[in-house]
Short mmCIF file of N, CA and C in Angstrom, two decimals:
data_model
loop_
_atom_site.label_atom_id
_atom_site.label_comp_id
_atom_site.label_asym_id
_atom_site.label_seq_id
_atom_site.Cartn_x
_atom_site.Cartn_y
_atom_site.Cartn_z
N MET A 1 0.61 -1.00 0.04
CA MET A 1 -0.04 -0.01 0.08
C MET A 1 0.91 1.34 0.14
N ALA A 2 0.83 2.46 -0.67
CA ALA A 2 1.29 3.40 -0.79
C ALA A 2 0.97 4.41 0.56
N ILE A 3 1.52 5.21 0.46
CA ILE A 3 1.74 6.38 1.49
C ILE A 3 2.35 7.59 1.00
N PHE A 4 1.60 8.81 1.27
CA PHE A 4 1.89 10.28 0.55
C PHE A 4 2.42 10.69 1.71
N ILE A 5 3.31 11.36 1.73
CA ILE A 5 4.16 12.28 2.50
C ILE A 5 4.29 13.75 1.83
N ASN A 6 3.98 14.79 2.43
CA ASN A 6 3.88 15.89 1.64
C ASN A 6 3.69 16.07 0.05
N GLY A 7 2.35 15.36 -0.04
CA GLY A 7 1.84 15.02 -1.31
C GLY A 7 2.41 14.10 -2.41
N HIS A 8 3.55 13.98 -1.96
CA HIS A 8 4.62 12.98 -2.64
C HIS A 8 4.01 11.68 -2.20
N LYS A 9 3.86 11.15 -3.57
CA LYS A 9 4.05 9.51 -3.16
C LYS A 9 5.07 8.90 -3.53
N TYR A 10 5.42 7.81 -2.44
CA TYR A 10 6.62 6.83 -2.10
C TYR A 10 5.85 5.46 -2.12
N PRO A 11 7.05 4.65 -2.77
CA PRO A 11 7.09 3.40 -2.82
C PRO A 11 5.99 2.68 -1.72
N ASN A 12 5.32 1.34 -2.47
CA ASN A 12 4.72 1.02 -1.23
C ASN A 12 5.52 0.38 -0.40
N TYR A 13 4.90 0.56 0.72
CA TYR A 13 5.99 -0.14 2.06
C TYR A 13 5.30 -1.63 1.74
N ASP A 14 6.54 -2.77 2.36
CA ASP A 14 6.17 -4.04 2.21
C ASP A 14 6.03 -4.49 3.67
N VAL A 15 6.34 -3.95 4.76
CA VAL A 15 6.13 -4.71 5.85
C VAL A 15 5.03 -3.30 6.55
N GLY A 16 3.86 -3.65 6.27
CA GLY A 16 2.55 -3.03 6.76
C GLY A 16 2.94 -2.41 8.33
N PRO A 17 2.58 -1.37 8.27
CA PRO A 17 2.78 -0.69 9.89
C PRO A 17 1.53 -0.86 10.50
N GLY A 18 1.72 -0.60 11.97
CA GLY A 18 0.96 -0.85 12.82
C GLY A 18 0.17 0.47 13.34
N LEU A 19 -1.44 0.41 12.68
CA LEU A 19 -2.16 1.42 12.59
C LEU A 19 -2.75 1.79 14.09
N ILE A 20 -2.32 3.02 14.86
CA ILE A 20 -2.86 3.26 15.99
C ILE A 20 -3.64 4.14 16.48
N ILE A 21 -4.91 3.85 17.22
CA ILE A 21 -5.62 5.11 17.39
C ILE A 21 -5.68 5.54 19.19
N SER A 22 -5.40 6.22 19.30
CA SER A 22 -5.15 6.68 20.77
C SER A 22 -6.24 7.77 20.95
N THR A 23 -6.78 7.37 22.36
CA THR A 23 -7.84 8.79 23.05
C THR A 23 -7.45 9.25 24.14
N ASN A 24 -6.95 10.18 24.24
CA ASN A 24 -6.81 10.93 25.23
C ASN A 24 -7.92 11.17 26.32
N VAL A 25 -7.74 11.16 27.63
CA VAL A 25 -8.77 11.04 28.86
C VAL A 25 -8.17 12.17 29.85
N SER A 26 -9.22 12.99 30.55
CA SER A 26 -9.00 13.78 31.48
C SER A 26 -8.28 13.35 32.74
N ASP A 27 -8.95 12.10 33.05
CA ASP A 27 -8.73 11.26 34.60
C ASP A 27 -8.60 9.86 34.24
N GLY A 28 -8.35 9.20 35.05
CA GLY A 28 -8.25 7.79 35.09
C GLY A 28 -9.48 7.44 35.97
N LEU A 29 -9.29 5.91 36.74
CA LEU A 29 -9.91 5.60 37.71
C LEU A 29 -10.03 5.93 39.09
N ASN A 30 -11.19 6.12 40.06
CA ASN A 30 -11.41 6.34 41.19
C ASN A 30 -10.95 5.59 42.16
N ALA A 31 -11.03 5.72 43.48
CA ALA A 31 -10.44 4.84 44.46
C ALA A 31 -11.34 3.60 44.46
N SER A 32 -12.56 3.39 44.03
CA SER A 32 -13.30 2.21 43.59
C SER A 32 -12.82 1.57 42.24
N GLY A 33 -12.22 2.21 41.45
CA GLY A 33 -11.88 1.57 40.15
C GLY A 33 -12.56 1.62 39.23
N GLU A 34 -13.56 2.76 39.22
CA GLU A 34 -14.42 3.44 38.19
C GLU A 34 -13.83 4.27 37.22
N PHE A 35 -13.93 4.43 36.33
CA PHE A 35 -13.57 5.20 35.35
C PHE A 35 -14.27 6.28 35.34
N VAL A 36 -13.48 7.81 35.88
CA VAL A 36 -14.20 8.77 35.94
C VAL A 36 -13.62 9.99 34.78
N GLY A 37 -13.00 10.01 34.14
CA GLY A 37 -12.46 10.41 33.15
C GLY A 37 -13.04 11.11 32.13
N ARG A 38 -13.07 11.91 31.00
CA ARG A 38 -13.67 11.98 30.12
C ARG A 38 -12.73 12.50 28.59
N ARG A 39 -13.26 12.13 27.49
CA ARG A 39 -12.49 12.40 26.66
C ARG A 39 -12.18 13.47 26.25
N VAL A 40 -10.79 13.80 25.84
CA VAL A 40 -10.24 15.25 26.07
C VAL A 40 -9.78 15.25 24.42
N GLY A 41 -10.29 16.58 23.31
CA GLY A 41 -10.14 16.26 22.15
C GLY A 41 -10.59 15.31 21.17
N ARG A 42 -9.61 14.97 20.18
CA ARG A 42 -9.67 13.94 19.32
C ARG A 42 -9.33 12.70 19.23
N ASP A 43 -9.33 11.74 18.91
CA ASP A 43 -8.55 10.80 18.89
C ASP A 43 -7.10 10.84 17.79
N LYS A 44 -6.04 10.48 18.54
CA LYS A 44 -4.73 11.13 17.37
C LYS A 44 -4.74 9.48 17.11
N ASP A 45 -3.75 9.68 15.80
CA ASP A 45 -3.15 8.78 14.95
C ASP A 45 -2.03 8.44 15.42
N LYS A 46 -1.37 7.20 15.38
CA LYS A 46 0.42 6.70 15.05
C LYS A 46 0.19 6.00 13.98
N ILE A 47 1.26 6.06 13.00
CA ILE A 47 1.72 5.19 12.09
C ILE A 47 3.07 4.67 12.64
N ASP A 48 2.83 3.37 13.26
CA ASP A 48 3.94 2.63 14.13
C ASP A 48 4.81 1.45 13.16
N GLY A 49 5.74 1.93 13.12
CA GLY A 49 6.77 0.83 12.21
C GLY A 49 6.56 0.83 10.66
N LEU A 50 5.92 1.96 10.40
CA LEU A 50 6.17 1.87 8.47
C LEU A 50 7.60 1.57 8.23
N GLN A 51 7.59 0.40 7.40
CA GLN A 51 8.59 -0.19 6.90
C GLN A 51 9.03 -0.62 5.45
N TRP A 52 10.02 -0.30 5.17
CA TRP A 52 10.19 -1.15 3.61
C TRP A 52 11.47 -1.66 3.84
N SER A 53 11.40 -2.72 3.42
CA SER A 53 12.78 -4.11 3.05
C SER A 53 14.09 -3.58 2.56
N ARG A 54 13.58 -2.88 1.35
CA ARG A 54 15.24 -2.19 0.54
C ARG A 54 15.01 -1.21 0.09
N LEU A 55 15.43 -0.06 0.03
CA LEU A 55 15.49 0.89 -0.73
C LEU A 55 16.86 1.87 -1.09
N ASP A 56 16.96 1.94 -2.32
CA ASP A 56 18.12 2.91 -2.87
C ASP A 56 18.16 3.73 -1.78
N ALA A 57 19.55 4.38 -1.75
CA ALA A 57 19.77 5.55 -0.92
C ALA A 57 18.99 6.87 -1.10
N LYS A 58 18.86 7.34 -3.01
CA LYS A 58 18.36 8.51 -3.18
C LYS A 58 16.73 8.50 -2.38
N THR A 59 16.13 7.15 -2.72
CA THR A 59 14.64 7.29 -2.06
C THR A 59 14.69 7.20 -1.05
N TRP A 60 15.46 6.65 -0.08
CA TRP A 60 15.32 6.95 1.59
C TRP A 60 15.92 8.00 2.01
N ALA A 61 16.84 8.90 1.12
CA ALA A 61 17.01 10.17 1.32
C ALA A 61 16.21 11.12 0.87
N ALA A 62 15.26 10.87 -0.12
CA ALA A 62 14.26 11.64 -0.40
C ALA A 62 12.90 11.39 0.74
N ILE A 63 12.98 10.44 1.45
CA ILE A 63 12.02 10.18 2.26
C ILE A 63 12.28 11.17 3.57
N LEU A 64 13.54 10.85 3.72
CA LEU A 64 14.17 11.65 5.34
C LEU A 64 14.29 13.08 4.91
N LYS A 65 14.21 13.56 3.65
CA LYS A 65 14.49 15.13 3.56
C LYS A 65 12.75 15.55 3.83
N GLU A 66 12.03 14.85 3.61
CA GLU A 66 10.42 15.42 3.76
C GLU A 66 10.65 16.07 5.23
N PHE A 67 11.01 15.18 6.24
CA PHE A 67 11.02 15.44 7.73
C PHE A 67 12.26 16.49 7.83
N GLU A 68 12.45 17.46 7.02
CA GLU A 68 14.07 18.50 7.37
C GLU A 68 12.70 19.78 7.90
N GLU A 69 11.29 19.88 8.12
CA GLU A 69 10.79 20.79 8.56
C GLU A 69 9.97 20.43 9.38
N PHE A 70 10.06 18.78 9.75
CA PHE A 70 9.68 18.40 11.39
C PHE A 70 8.62 17.69 10.73
N VAL A 71 7.49 18.89 10.64
CA VAL A 71 6.05 18.15 10.73
C VAL A 71 5.68 18.48 9.20
N VAL A 72 4.85 16.93 8.89
CA VAL A 72 4.33 16.78 7.67
C VAL A 72 3.07 16.65 7.45
N THR A 73 2.52 16.59 6.22
CA THR A 73 1.16 16.31 6.01
C THR A 73 1.21 14.59 5.39
N VAL A 74 0.41 13.74 5.89
CA VAL A 74 0.50 12.38 5.09
C VAL A 74 -0.88 12.13 5.37
N LYS A 75 -0.96 11.37 4.33
CA LYS A 75 -2.31 10.57 3.80
C LYS A 75 -2.24 9.10 3.98
N PHE A 76 -2.84 8.61 4.25
CA PHE A 76 -2.51 7.21 4.64
C PHE A 76 -3.76 6.40 4.95
N PRO A 77 -3.83 4.94 4.97
CA PRO A 77 -5.05 4.41 5.09
C PRO A 77 -5.82 4.44 6.42
N ASP A 78 -6.70 4.56 6.23
CA ASP A 78 -7.78 5.04 7.50
C ASP A 78 -8.39 3.84 8.07
N MET A 79 -8.52 3.11 9.26
CA MET A 79 -9.02 1.67 9.25
C MET A 79 -10.38 2.02 9.81
N ARG A 80 -10.91 3.34 10.09
CA ARG A 80 -12.08 3.41 10.75
C ARG A 80 -13.39 3.65 9.77
N THR A 81 -12.80 4.43 8.38
CA THR A 81 -13.24 4.45 7.21
C THR A 81 -13.02 3.76 5.94
N CYS A 82 -12.15 2.76 6.25
CA CYS A 82 -11.65 2.17 4.89
C CYS A 82 -11.69 3.34 3.58
N GLY A 83 -10.91 3.94 3.79
CA GLY A 83 -10.13 5.22 2.83
C GLY A 83 -9.13 6.05 3.45
N TRP A 84 -8.99 6.92 2.77
CA TRP A 84 -8.30 7.89 3.27
C TRP A 84 -7.97 8.68 3.97
N ARG A 85 -6.95 9.15 5.14
CA ARG A 85 -7.02 9.84 6.19
C ARG A 85 -6.00 11.05 5.94
N THR A 86 -6.11 12.19 6.22
CA THR A 86 -4.77 12.98 6.38
C THR A 86 -4.39 13.75 7.50
N GLU A 87 -3.38 13.90 8.15
CA GLU A 87 -3.02 14.22 8.88
C GLU A 87 -1.60 15.06 8.98
N ARG A 88 -1.75 15.94 10.35
CA ARG A 88 -0.24 16.50 10.40
C ARG A 88 0.49 15.71 11.19
N MET A 89 1.70 15.35 10.97
CA MET A 89 2.31 14.27 11.63
C MET A 89 3.88 14.82 12.10
N TYR A 90 4.46 14.42 12.86
CA TYR A 90 6.04 14.41 13.12
C TYR A 90 6.42 12.81 13.27
N PRO A 91 7.72 13.03 12.59
CA PRO A 91 8.80 11.86 12.49
C PRO A 91 8.94 11.31 14.14
N GLY A 92 9.04 9.88 14.62
CA GLY A 92 9.60 9.34 15.65
C GLY A 92 11.09 9.17 15.00
N ASP A 93 11.23 7.82 15.63
CA ASP A 93 13.01 7.51 14.83
C ASP A 93 12.77 6.85 13.55
N ARG A 94 13.83 7.19 12.98
CA ARG A 94 14.10 6.50 11.31
C ARG A 94 15.49 5.88 11.46
N THR A 95 15.33 4.53 11.06
CA THR A 95 16.33 3.68 11.30
C THR A 95 16.43 3.12 9.79
N ALA A 96 17.34 2.28 9.62
CA ALA A 96 18.07 1.73 8.23
C ALA A 96 19.41 1.24 8.28
N ASN A 97 19.47 0.04 7.66
CA ASN A 97 20.75 -0.53 7.97
C ASN A 97 21.62 -0.95 6.41
N PRO A 98 22.20 0.05 6.00
CA PRO A 98 23.22 -0.07 4.92
C PRO A 98 23.54 -1.21 4.42
N VAL A 99 23.31 -2.08 3.17
CA VAL A 99 23.69 -3.01 2.83
C VAL A 99 24.32 -3.17 1.66
N GLU A 100 24.52 -1.92 0.82
CA GLU A 100 25.26 -2.23 -0.35
C GLU A 100 26.13 -0.60 -0.39
N GLU A 101 27.49 -0.61 -0.81
CA GLU A 101 28.07 0.44 -1.04
C GLU A 101 28.78 0.99 -2.39
N ASP A 102 29.09 1.95 -2.60
CA ASP A 102 30.03 2.50 -3.70
C ASP A 102 31.45 2.11 -3.54
N PRO A 103 31.78 1.60 -4.54
CA PRO A 103 32.94 1.11 -4.07
C PRO A 103 33.82 2.40 -4.40
N GLU A 104 33.86 3.11 -5.12
CA GLU A 104 34.79 4.24 -5.05
C GLU A 104 34.41 5.36 -4.08
N THR A 105 33.25 5.71 -3.49
CA THR A 105 33.36 6.66 -2.57
C THR A 105 32.97 6.10 -0.91
N GLY A 106 32.49 4.60 -0.78
CA GLY A 106 32.12 4.10 0.37
C GLY A 106 30.84 4.37 0.75
N LEU A 107 29.83 5.42 0.29
CA LEU A 107 28.83 5.92 0.62
C LEU A 107 27.66 4.81 0.28
N PRO A 108 26.83 4.67 1.20
CA PRO A 108 25.54 3.50 1.02
C PRO A 108 25.01 3.79 -0.36
N THR A 109 24.53 2.87 -0.96
CA THR A 109 23.55 3.00 -2.42
C THR A 109 22.62 2.15 -1.90
N MET A 110 22.47 1.16 -1.26
CA MET A 110 21.22 0.35 -1.02
C MET A 110 21.27 0.32 0.53
N TYR A 111 19.81 0.35 1.25
CA TYR A 111 19.53 0.04 2.74
C TYR A 111 18.59 -0.89 3.05
N LYS A 112 18.46 -1.47 4.14
CA LYS A 112 17.37 -2.19 4.24
C LYS A 112 16.78 -2.26 5.42
N ASN A 113 15.62 -2.61 5.89
CA ASN A 113 14.78 -2.33 7.04
C ASN A 113 14.70 -0.92 7.46
N CYS A 114 14.19 -0.13 6.29
CA CYS A 114 14.03 1.46 6.26
C CYS A 114 12.61 1.84 7.21
N LYS A 115 13.00 2.28 8.28
CA LYS A 115 11.52 2.36 9.12
C LYS A 115 11.48 3.74 9.43
N VAL A 116 10.11 4.27 10.07
CA VAL A 116 10.02 5.81 10.15
C VAL A 116 8.81 5.29 11.33
N ASN A 117 8.44 5.79 12.16
CA ASN A 117 7.36 5.87 12.92
C ASN A 117 6.88 7.52 12.84
N LEU A 118 5.24 7.68 12.41
CA LEU A 118 4.58 8.74 12.49
C LEU A 118 3.35 9.11 13.25
N ILE A 119 3.51 10.36 14.05
CA ILE A 119 2.89 10.69 15.30
C ILE A 119 2.04 11.70 14.91
N ASP A 120 0.59 11.68 14.96
CA ASP A 120 -0.19 12.86 14.77
C ASP A 120 -0.24 13.88 15.69
N CYS A 121 -0.23 15.31 15.04
CA CYS A 121 0.09 16.23 15.95
C CYS A 121 -1.19 16.63 16.79
N GLY A 122 -2.34 15.99 16.66
CA GLY A 122 -3.24 16.48 17.17
C GLY A 122 -3.95 17.71 17.36
N GLU A 123 -3.39 18.04 15.77
CA GLU A 123 -4.76 19.15 15.81
C GLU A 123 -5.82 19.04 15.72
N LEU A 124 -6.96 20.03 16.15
CA LEU A 124 -8.31 19.71 15.73
C LEU A 124 -8.89 20.51 14.45
#
């Protein structure tokens, strides 16, 4: 499935991310163990473990460059509606393992296990 970051379509990820929906609440349980809080704001989304098994260095660099401004606009599958959802998100950790290099420069030309987490900014 594809993902769009700042309107740019990137290669289909081949290891599906965990799609997480979090609900913020004002309080937890009282002394009797009853929930006494209330919902605060709207549900927030997280795309946890978005991963490509292999990407060439230029494609991975392009994805990482999207995060130079930190907050990005992401269009992703919405499991609530079976459609697309667009949210402003920020990246968590970004990791990859270099697996091939240019023999002349020694710089990576291919990466494996390219991963990023994207977290909803929570804007209303």
